[in-house]
Amino acid sequence: SDYGRTHIRLYDVSDPTQLVLIGTRDLQGTYREARRIDSNAHFVSVTNVNTFSLLEPLYRWRQEYSGLNDTEYILMATEIATKQTDIFARKLLKEMAMNDLDCSNMARISMMETGSHTGDADELDSSYSDGILNGYAQVTTLDMQHEVSVTSDINGTENNLSVHASGIFLRTYSVEVYASQSTLVLFGTGYRWDFTSSSQTTYLCTFRLQDGTATPTAVGAVPGDLLDQFSIDHKGDYLRVASTESSTWGYFNHTDGDGNIFQRWRQETNNRITVLRFPDQSAESGEKNNTVLEEVGYIDGLGEPGERIFAVRYVGNLAYVVTFLQTDPFYTIDMSDAQNPKMVGELKISGFSNYLHPVDNESILAVGQEARDGRAVGLQVSMFNVSDPRNASLQARYTVEEDDDNWSSSEAQFEHKAFRYLARQQMLILPARISGEDTFDGFLIFDVNKTHIEPNFNITHTRSYQGCNYNAYLQARSIVINEQVTTFKGHTIKNHNLTTRDLIWDADLDKNLTKEDCVWYL
């Protein structure tokens, strides 16, 4: 495995003038994401599992297998594998123990079997190679209101935060996170490869969040790959999962009208929502050991040929899905019948949306790109009226720029934490960057209601050392307290009054920078 570490620090912020460190905990593995639900913080860390040392001695081309027939090779490789497996398992257990994890909190490897194939090696889906030991994910839960107690980990390092840890081996190298109030889902995409093509499957591992613990409960799979965490929704006994299924991609022979044969790139797609049911693991059901998410319904065929899902949002029994290739179909899906989801509305407009934000039950605020002939031309903000699911309409749109000499985008297109909508003030705070003749880097403030989107004012974030790169870069974020907005971006922090637009204070992280502090680039 790799040897990344995740460091948890708990601070007392009751005195806003001073942060007080009250607890620490160090974990094996690289930090991936975290979710706070009530007083519990759930941290997800991931470790790659290095199976090379286990598998490399078994490769058929090794010198010691030269001259052996298949039967002789199998006998010799089996003997070596038996020894290697014991060494590998002991090392794996040692590293798991470094995180205070015992086997009782570890999902069984057999739990990863979904029953979707017969067991033949050729049918196994995985990420780049067969197997279910491509990665290891751990969910560490900390009750932030629990009294801090002093403990010591296996290395003797003082860690005074008491945590609960559970883990699961992954069929994929990467993992993303979705969480509801009672369920956490880890998901990642695996691929089936041959010499010319590939197909995708997304694997899901669910954890039950209860009494300050995260317990592995079920696994499942859906065809295709997921856009982000908003592709998943937990409602009652069901998970709803939106995915884009690419037909086995690769090159295929195509014959033109003159009989010439040439290769074309395969681009067919199928956008779908799959409904999975959680297994009934109660004692009364008689299926306590059932750990498979069962597919009970789906809808597919969303979008035109070649289009992919660009945005998804679930609101109650409705799902809103945006696909794109040339135009922006905005679909409304009725999910009230888990076994029979239905498309009830379709709106075709130019451009596309990347992030959908429910303002209320009747309005969706969206951020994306305007487009012409399938080409993105500029950052846009849109307001959709969804009061009638069968007849969604575009009520307002503002395009930041459509100049061919400029390019504009926003971090909020791909990171929802950069998006800030103020319902009471009816304002949108959006990080943006414009490149080209009209360069801008900062935040755009909009006045937004159900029928109008208008610019209010801009906040410019510039760097005094343009072209200097170092590790003090701030992700684009905004915080609003008492009618004052604090914006963070790049190497600067600024605080403005939202009403008067006046700058109250700012901080330049480059202020005392010297050339020796920089990594320069052009």
Short mmCIF file of C-alpha atoms in Angstrom, two decimals, residues 43-467:
data_model
loop_
_atom_site.label_atom_id
_atom_site.label_comp_id
_atom_site.label_asym_id
_atom_site.label_seq_id
_atom_site.Cartn_x
_atom_site.Cartn_y
_atom_site.Cartn_z
CA PHE A 43 -13.72 10.86 7.28
CA VAL A 44 -12.99 8.70 4.23
CA SER A 45 -9.37 7.77 3.57
CA VAL A 46 -8.11 5.55 0.78
CA THR A 47 -5.03 3.38 0.39
CA ASN A 48 -3.91 1.69 -2.80
CA VAL A 49 -3.31 -2.01 -2.32
CA ASN A 50 -0.02 -3.03 -3.91
CA THR A 51 -0.65 -6.56 -5.15
CA PHE A 52 2.47 -6.65 -7.34
CA SER A 53 4.54 -8.45 -4.70
CA LEU A 54 1.79 -11.08 -4.46
CA LEU A 55 1.20 -11.58 -8.18
CA GLU A 56 4.63 -10.98 -9.73
CA PRO A 57 6.11 -14.35 -8.62
CA LEU A 58 3.20 -16.10 -10.37
CA TYR A 59 3.68 -14.60 -13.84
CA ARG A 60 3.94 -17.36 -16.43
CA TRP A 61 6.89 -15.80 -18.21
CA ARG A 62 9.25 -16.04 -15.22
CA GLN A 63 12.41 -18.09 -15.69
CA GLU A 64 11.51 -20.71 -13.07
CA TYR A 65 8.44 -21.71 -15.11
CA SER A 66 10.39 -22.14 -18.33
CA GLY A 67 9.89 -25.57 -19.87
CA LEU A 68 6.94 -26.48 -17.64
CA ASN A 69 3.67 -27.63 -19.13
CA ASP A 70 0.43 -26.06 -17.86
CA THR A 71 -0.17 -28.74 -15.20
CA GLU A 72 3.39 -28.43 -13.86
CA TYR A 73 3.14 -24.62 -13.87
CA ILE A 74 -0.14 -24.69 -11.91
CA LEU A 75 1.29 -27.00 -9.26
CA MET A 76 4.42 -24.91 -8.79
CA ALA A 77 2.58 -21.56 -8.88
CA THR A 78 0.02 -22.83 -6.34
CA GLU A 79 2.78 -23.74 -3.90
CA ILE A 80 4.39 -20.31 -4.29
CA ALA A 81 1.02 -18.54 -4.06
CA THR A 82 0.21 -20.28 -0.77
CA LYS A 83 3.38 -18.88 0.82
CA GLN A 84 3.01 -15.44 -0.78
CA THR A 85 -0.62 -15.12 0.29
CA ASP A 86 0.25 -15.71 3.94
CA ILE A 87 3.00 -13.04 3.83
CA PHE A 88 0.71 -10.61 1.99
CA ALA A 89 -2.19 -11.13 4.40
CA ARG A 90 0.01 -10.57 7.47
CA LYS A 91 1.35 -7.33 6.04
CA LEU A 92 -2.16 -6.19 5.18
CA LEU A 93 -3.43 -6.93 8.68
CA LYS A 94 -0.50 -5.06 10.22
CA GLU A 95 -1.27 -1.92 8.23
CA MET A 96 -4.96 -2.18 9.06
CA ALA A 97 -4.10 -2.43 12.76
CA MET A 98 -2.26 0.90 12.49
CA ASN A 99 -5.71 2.49 12.19
CA ASP A 100 -7.12 0.73 15.28
CA LEU A 101 -9.23 -1.41 12.95
CA ASP A 102 -10.09 -4.97 13.86
CA CYS A 103 -11.75 -7.55 11.64
CA SER A 104 -15.15 -7.09 13.30
CA ASN A 105 -15.39 -3.67 11.61
CA MET A 106 -14.12 -4.92 8.28
CA ALA A 107 -16.47 -5.85 5.45
CA ARG A 108 -16.02 -9.44 4.30
CA ILE A 109 -14.34 -9.79 0.93
CA SER A 110 -17.14 -12.15 -0.07
CA MET A 111 -19.52 -9.24 0.42
CA MET A 112 -18.13 -7.76 -2.81
CA GLU A 113 -19.73 -10.57 -4.82
CA THR A 114 -22.89 -9.16 -6.38
CA GLY A 115 -23.85 -12.28 -8.29
CA SER A 116 -23.67 -10.38 -11.55
CA HIS A 117 -21.36 -12.89 -13.22
CA THR A 118 -20.74 -16.63 -13.19
CA GLY A 119 -17.31 -16.40 -11.64
CA ASP A 120 -15.32 -16.98 -14.82
CA ALA A 121 -12.19 -14.84 -14.95
CA ASP A 122 -13.16 -13.41 -18.33
CA GLU A 123 -16.35 -11.97 -16.85
CA LEU A 124 -14.81 -10.09 -13.94
CA ASP A 125 -15.18 -6.32 -14.05
CA SER A 126 -12.49 -4.28 -12.36
CA SER A 127 -10.34 -1.23 -12.68
CA TYR A 128 -7.59 -2.08 -15.18
CA SER A 129 -7.06 -5.58 -13.80
CA ASP A 130 -9.13 -8.41 -12.38
CA GLY A 131 -9.65 -8.66 -8.64
CA ILE A 132 -11.21 -6.91 -5.67
CA LEU A 133 -8.04 -5.78 -3.89
CA ASN A 134 -7.33 -2.72 -5.99
CA GLY A 135 -7.85 -0.33 -3.10
CA TYR A 136 -8.85 -0.10 0.53
CA ALA A 137 -11.18 2.54 1.97
CA GLN A 138 -11.68 3.36 5.62
CA VAL A 139 -14.52 5.35 7.17
CA THR A 140 -13.44 6.92 10.46
CA THR A 141 -16.18 8.43 12.61
CA LEU A 142 -15.55 11.08 15.26
CA ASP A 143 -18.21 12.36 17.65
CA MET A 144 -17.19 16.00 18.00
CA GLN A 145 -19.23 16.43 21.18
CA HIS A 146 -17.77 13.38 22.89
CA GLU A 147 -15.46 13.98 25.81
CA VAL A 148 -11.84 13.85 24.64
CA SER A 149 -9.87 10.95 26.10
CA VAL A 150 -6.20 10.07 25.79
CA THR A 151 -5.36 6.96 23.77
CA SER A 152 -2.25 5.67 22.06
CA ASP A 153 -1.99 4.07 18.64
CA ILE A 154 0.19 1.11 17.68
CA ASN A 155 3.20 3.35 17.02
CA GLY A 156 3.02 4.98 20.43
CA THR A 157 1.95 8.33 19.01
CA GLU A 158 -0.43 10.20 21.30
CA ASN A 159 -3.86 10.59 19.70
CA ASN A 160 -6.44 11.90 22.14
CA LEU A 161 -9.50 11.61 19.89
CA SER A 162 -11.56 8.46 20.28
CA VAL A 163 -12.85 7.28 16.90
CA HIS A 164 -14.71 4.37 15.34
CA ALA A 165 -13.25 2.92 12.15
CA SER A 166 -14.60 0.49 9.57
CA GLY A 167 -13.17 -0.53 6.23
CA ILE A 168 -13.82 -2.22 2.95
CA PHE A 169 -11.67 -3.44 0.06
CA LEU A 170 -12.42 -1.84 -3.27
CA ARG A 171 -12.73 -3.15 -6.80
CA THR A 172 -11.55 0.25 -8.03
CA TYR A 173 -8.48 2.38 -7.34
CA SER A 174 -10.44 5.60 -6.82
CA VAL A 175 -13.53 6.31 -4.75
CA GLU A 176 -16.04 9.13 -4.33
CA VAL A 177 -18.51 9.78 -1.53
CA TYR A 178 -22.24 10.39 -1.16
CA ALA A 179 -24.02 10.69 2.18
CA SER A 180 -27.57 11.07 3.46
CA GLN A 181 -28.60 11.40 7.10
CA SER A 182 -28.42 7.64 7.66
CA THR A 183 -26.33 6.21 4.81
CA LEU A 184 -22.87 6.77 3.37
CA VAL A 185 -22.02 5.45 -0.08
CA LEU A 186 -18.57 4.92 -1.54
CA PHE A 187 -18.55 4.53 -5.31
CA GLY A 188 -15.99 4.14 -8.07
CA THR A 189 -15.85 3.10 -11.71
CA GLY A 190 -14.18 -0.05 -12.96
CA TYR A 191 -13.45 -0.99 -16.56
CA ARG A 192 -13.49 -4.12 -18.65
CA TRP A 193 -10.69 -3.97 -21.18
CA ASP A 194 -9.79 -5.85 -24.32
CA PHE A 195 -7.37 -4.88 -27.09
CA THR A 196 -9.70 -2.39 -28.78
CA SER A 197 -12.42 -1.31 -26.37
CA SER A 198 -13.67 -0.85 -22.84
CA SER A 199 -16.95 -0.72 -20.94
CA GLN A 200 -17.65 0.75 -17.52
CA THR A 201 -19.33 -0.43 -14.34
CA THR A 202 -19.74 1.67 -11.20
CA TYR A 203 -19.49 -0.23 -7.92
CA LEU A 204 -21.22 1.03 -4.77
CA CYS A 205 -20.51 0.17 -1.12
CA THR A 206 -23.04 1.38 1.47
CA PHE A 207 -22.48 2.06 5.17
CA ARG A 208 -25.20 2.48 7.80
CA LEU A 209 -24.63 5.58 9.96
CA GLN A 210 -25.94 4.94 13.45
CA ASP A 211 -24.89 5.69 17.04
CA GLY A 212 -21.57 7.23 16.01
CA THR A 213 -20.53 4.34 13.80
CA ALA A 214 -20.38 3.59 10.07
CA THR A 215 -21.11 -0.09 9.41
CA PRO A 216 -20.70 -1.73 5.96
CA THR A 217 -24.10 -3.05 4.89
CA ALA A 218 -24.40 -3.72 1.16
CA VAL A 219 -22.77 -3.55 -2.25
CA GLY A 220 -24.14 -3.11 -5.73
CA ALA A 221 -23.29 -2.11 -9.27
CA VAL A 222 -24.80 -0.08 -12.08
CA PRO A 223 -23.71 0.13 -15.72
CA GLY A 224 -21.72 3.16 -16.83
CA ASP A 225 -19.97 5.87 -14.84
CA LEU A 226 -21.28 8.57 -12.50
CA LEU A 227 -20.76 12.31 -12.84
CA ASP A 228 -20.45 13.15 -9.13
CA GLN A 229 -22.13 12.71 -5.74
CA PHE A 230 -25.32 14.38 -7.00
CA SER A 231 -25.81 11.39 -9.29
CA ILE A 232 -26.92 9.42 -6.21
CA ASP A 233 -29.91 9.91 -3.94
CA HIS A 234 -31.13 7.91 -0.95
CA LYS A 235 -34.86 7.87 -0.32
CA GLY A 236 -36.45 5.33 1.99
CA ASP A 237 -35.42 1.81 1.05
CA TYR A 238 -33.94 2.86 -2.29
CA LEU A 239 -30.86 4.33 -3.91
CA ARG A 240 -31.44 6.20 -7.17
CA VAL A 241 -28.30 6.32 -9.34
CA ALA A 242 -27.86 8.31 -12.58
CA SER A 243 -25.12 7.10 -14.92
CA THR A 244 -23.85 7.40 -18.47
CA GLU A 245 -23.25 4.06 -20.13
CA SER A 246 -20.86 4.24 -23.06
CA SER A 247 -21.32 1.50 -25.60
CA THR A 248 -18.15 -0.52 -25.79
CA TRP A 249 -15.91 2.28 -26.92
CA GLY A 250 -13.04 2.03 -29.35
CA TYR A 251 -12.46 1.92 -33.09
CA PHE A 252 -14.58 -0.04 -35.53
CA ASN A 253 -14.44 -0.53 -39.27
CA HIS A 254 -16.69 1.71 -41.35
CA THR A 255 -17.28 1.46 -45.10
CA ASP A 256 -18.09 4.66 -47.00
CA GLY A 257 -20.16 5.01 -50.18
CA ASP A 258 -17.15 4.27 -52.37
CA GLY A 259 -16.38 1.02 -50.63
CA ASN A 260 -13.38 2.44 -48.73
CA ILE A 261 -12.87 0.92 -45.30
CA PHE A 262 -11.61 3.11 -42.50
CA GLN A 263 -11.84 3.21 -38.73
CA ARG A 264 -14.22 5.42 -36.77
CA TRP A 265 -14.41 6.17 -33.06
CA ARG A 266 -17.42 4.67 -31.33
CA GLN A 267 -19.35 7.32 -29.37
CA GLU A 268 -22.74 5.81 -28.60
CA THR A 269 -24.01 6.50 -25.08
CA ASN A 270 -26.99 5.55 -22.94
CA ASN A 271 -27.99 7.81 -20.04
CA ARG A 272 -30.03 6.15 -17.34
CA ILE A 273 -31.27 6.20 -13.76
CA THR A 274 -31.16 2.88 -11.91
CA VAL A 275 -33.18 2.24 -8.75
CA LEU A 276 -31.56 -0.11 -6.23
CA ARG A 277 -33.30 -1.52 -3.16
CA PHE A 278 -31.47 -2.03 0.12
CA PRO A 279 -31.55 -5.63 1.36
CA ASP A 280 -33.79 -6.41 4.32
CA GLN A 281 -31.26 -7.55 6.92
CA SER A 282 -33.68 -7.87 9.81
CA ALA A 283 -33.88 -11.12 11.74
CA GLU A 284 -37.52 -11.49 10.71
CA SER A 285 -36.64 -11.45 7.00
CA GLY A 286 -34.46 -14.53 7.23
CA GLU A 287 -31.93 -12.77 4.98
CA LYS A 288 -29.62 -11.29 7.61
CA ASN A 289 -26.57 -12.06 5.48
CA ASN A 290 -27.99 -10.58 2.31
CA THR A 291 -25.64 -7.78 1.29
CA VAL A 292 -26.62 -7.08 -2.33
CA LEU A 293 -28.35 -3.94 -3.58
CA GLU A 294 -31.08 -5.25 -5.86
CA GLU A 295 -32.04 -3.44 -9.06
CA VAL A 296 -35.81 -2.98 -9.02
CA GLY A 297 -36.34 -0.37 -11.74
CA TYR A 298 -34.67 1.91 -14.25
CA ILE A 299 -35.22 4.42 -17.01
CA ASP A 300 -32.77 4.79 -19.87
CA GLY A 301 -32.52 6.44 -23.28
CA LEU A 302 -32.20 9.94 -21.84
CA GLY A 303 -30.64 12.36 -24.31
CA GLU A 304 -29.73 12.24 -27.96
CA PRO A 305 -27.13 9.79 -29.37
CA GLY A 306 -23.67 10.65 -28.08
CA GLU A 307 -24.88 12.90 -25.24
CA ARG A 308 -23.64 12.46 -21.69
CA ILE A 309 -25.07 13.51 -18.33
CA PHE A 310 -23.76 16.95 -17.36
CA ALA A 311 -25.86 17.60 -14.23
CA VAL A 312 -28.28 15.75 -11.92
CA ARG A 313 -30.38 16.82 -8.96
CA TYR A 314 -33.06 14.93 -7.02
CA VAL A 315 -35.86 16.84 -5.27
CA GLY A 316 -38.37 14.62 -3.49
CA ASN A 317 -39.94 12.27 -6.03
CA LEU A 318 -38.50 14.17 -8.99
CA ALA A 319 -35.11 13.94 -10.69
CA TYR A 320 -33.76 16.66 -12.97
CA VAL A 321 -31.18 15.52 -15.53
CA VAL A 322 -29.17 17.61 -18.00
CA THR A 323 -27.45 15.97 -20.98
CA PHE A 324 -25.41 17.67 -23.67
CA LEU A 325 -23.74 17.29 -27.05
CA GLN A 326 -25.29 19.96 -29.27
CA THR A 327 -28.20 21.24 -27.14
CA ASP A 328 -29.17 21.12 -23.46
CA PRO A 329 -32.09 18.75 -22.89
CA PHE A 330 -33.42 19.40 -19.38
CA TYR A 331 -35.36 16.30 -18.33
CA THR A 332 -37.84 15.88 -15.49
CA ILE A 333 -38.18 12.30 -14.22
CA ASP A 334 -41.01 11.10 -11.96
CA MET A 335 -39.39 8.74 -9.43
CA SER A 336 -42.49 8.16 -7.26
CA ASP A 337 -42.79 4.54 -8.50
CA ALA A 338 -39.41 2.99 -7.75
CA GLN A 339 -40.03 0.13 -10.15
CA ASN A 340 -41.18 2.32 -13.02
CA PRO A 341 -39.49 5.76 -13.25
CA LYS A 342 -40.98 7.88 -16.03
CA MET A 343 -39.80 10.89 -17.99
CA VAL A 344 -42.60 13.45 -17.68
CA GLY A 345 -40.96 16.57 -19.10
CA GLU A 346 -38.30 17.64 -21.60
CA LEU A 347 -36.99 21.13 -22.34
CA LYS A 348 -34.47 21.71 -25.15
CA ILE A 349 -32.41 24.90 -24.97
CA SER A 350 -28.94 26.04 -26.01
CA GLY A 351 -25.91 25.47 -23.82
CA PHE A 352 -25.75 23.22 -20.78
CA SER A 353 -25.81 23.25 -16.98
CA ASN A 354 -23.16 21.69 -14.75
CA TYR A 355 -24.69 22.34 -11.33
CA LEU A 356 -28.38 22.47 -10.38
CA HIS A 357 -29.42 24.20 -7.16
CA PRO A 358 -33.02 23.90 -5.89
CA VAL A 359 -34.17 27.36 -4.78
CA ASP A 360 -37.56 26.01 -3.69
CA ASN A 361 -40.03 23.40 -4.92
CA GLU A 362 -40.77 25.49 -8.01
CA SER A 363 -37.37 26.82 -9.09
CA ILE A 364 -33.95 25.45 -10.05
CA LEU A 365 -30.93 27.79 -10.28
CA ALA A 366 -28.23 26.46 -12.61
CA VAL A 367 -24.63 27.29 -13.55
CA GLY A 368 -23.06 26.13 -16.79
CA GLN A 369 -22.02 27.26 -20.26
CA GLU A 370 -23.82 28.84 -23.16
CA ALA A 371 -23.03 26.99 -26.38
CA ARG A 372 -23.28 27.36 -30.16
CA ASP A 373 -23.14 24.34 -32.46
CA GLY A 374 -22.03 22.16 -29.57
CA ARG A 375 -19.18 24.50 -28.59
CA ALA A 376 -19.11 26.21 -25.19
CA VAL A 377 -18.87 30.00 -25.62
CA GLY A 378 -19.26 31.49 -22.15
CA LEU A 379 -20.27 31.11 -18.51
CA GLN A 380 -24.04 31.36 -17.96
CA VAL A 381 -26.49 31.36 -15.04
CA SER A 382 -30.07 30.14 -15.58
CA MET A 383 -33.32 29.99 -13.61
CA PHE A 384 -35.78 27.20 -14.43
CA ASN A 385 -39.43 27.12 -13.44
CA VAL A 386 -40.32 23.53 -12.50
CA SER A 387 -43.68 24.17 -10.81
CA ASP A 388 -45.26 22.00 -13.51
CA PRO A 389 -42.98 18.94 -13.90
CA ARG A 390 -44.40 18.29 -17.37
CA ASN A 391 -43.63 21.78 -18.64
CA ALA A 392 -40.38 23.07 -17.18
CA SER A 393 -39.39 26.43 -18.62
CA LEU A 394 -36.36 28.69 -18.75
CA GLN A 395 -37.41 31.87 -16.91
CA ALA A 396 -34.15 33.81 -16.92
CA ARG A 397 -30.58 33.50 -18.17
CA TYR A 398 -27.49 35.68 -17.93
CA THR A 399 -24.41 34.97 -20.04
CA VAL A 400 -21.22 36.48 -18.68
CA GLU A 401 -19.66 36.81 -22.13
CA GLU A 402 -19.97 35.29 -25.59
CA ASP A 403 -16.92 36.86 -27.23
CA ASP A 404 -14.88 34.46 -29.35
CA ASP A 405 -11.74 36.20 -28.07
CA ASN A 406 -12.58 35.43 -24.42
CA TRP A 407 -13.20 32.32 -22.35
CA SER A 408 -15.11 32.30 -19.05
CA SER A 409 -15.76 29.61 -16.46
CA SER A 410 -16.56 29.11 -12.79
CA GLU A 411 -15.26 26.70 -10.18
CA ALA A 412 -18.91 26.26 -9.17
CA GLN A 413 -19.50 24.31 -12.39
CA PHE A 414 -17.58 21.40 -10.86
CA GLU A 415 -17.42 22.14 -7.11
CA HIS A 416 -20.70 22.96 -5.40
CA LYS A 417 -18.94 24.34 -2.32
CA ALA A 418 -17.86 27.30 -4.47
CA PHE A 419 -21.54 28.15 -5.12
CA ARG A 420 -23.26 30.52 -2.67
CA TYR A 421 -26.96 31.41 -3.00
CA LEU A 422 -28.54 33.71 -0.40
CA ALA A 423 -32.28 33.05 -0.33
CA ARG A 424 -33.25 36.01 1.88
CA GLN A 425 -31.20 38.54 -0.08
CA GLN A 426 -31.93 36.79 -3.41
CA MET A 427 -28.26 37.01 -4.34
CA LEU A 428 -25.84 34.62 -6.01
CA ILE A 429 -22.10 34.75 -5.25
CA LEU A 430 -20.16 32.99 -7.98
CA PRO A 431 -16.41 32.64 -8.50
CA ALA A 432 -15.43 33.28 -12.11
CA ARG A 433 -12.46 33.61 -14.38
CA ILE A 434 -12.39 35.33 -17.76
CA SER A 435 -9.37 34.83 -19.99
CA GLY A 436 -8.58 36.72 -23.18
CA GLU A 437 -8.86 40.41 -23.96
CA ASP A 438 -11.06 41.09 -20.91
CA THR A 439 -9.20 39.30 -18.13
CA PHE A 440 -10.93 38.86 -14.77
CA ASP A 441 -10.33 36.62 -11.78
CA GLY A 442 -12.61 36.91 -8.76
CA PHE A 443 -16.29 36.73 -7.84
CA LEU A 444 -19.45 37.87 -9.62
CA ILE A 445 -22.39 38.97 -7.44
CA PHE A 446 -25.85 38.65 -9.02
CA ASP A 447 -29.32 39.74 -8.00
CA VAL A 448 -31.53 36.74 -8.67
CA ASN A 449 -35.27 36.16 -8.57
CA LYS A 450 -37.57 33.80 -10.41
CA THR A 451 -37.71 35.93 -13.55
CA HIS A 452 -34.52 38.03 -13.59
CA ILE A 453 -30.76 37.54 -13.21
CA GLU A 454 -28.81 40.80 -13.14
CA PRO A 455 -25.19 41.65 -12.22
CA ASN A 456 -24.82 43.55 -8.95
CA PHE A 457 -21.06 44.03 -8.50
CA ASN A 458 -17.73 42.23 -8.96
CA ILE A 459 -14.95 41.39 -6.52
CA THR A 460 -11.53 41.21 -8.14
CA HIS A 461 -8.89 38.86 -6.76
CA THR A 462 -5.48 39.56 -8.27
CA ARG A 463 -2.01 38.28 -7.53
CA SER A 464 0.79 40.72 -6.89
CA TYR A 465 3.30 38.13 -8.10
CA GLN A 466 1.69 37.07 -11.36
CA GLY A 467 3.31 33.90 -12.61
#
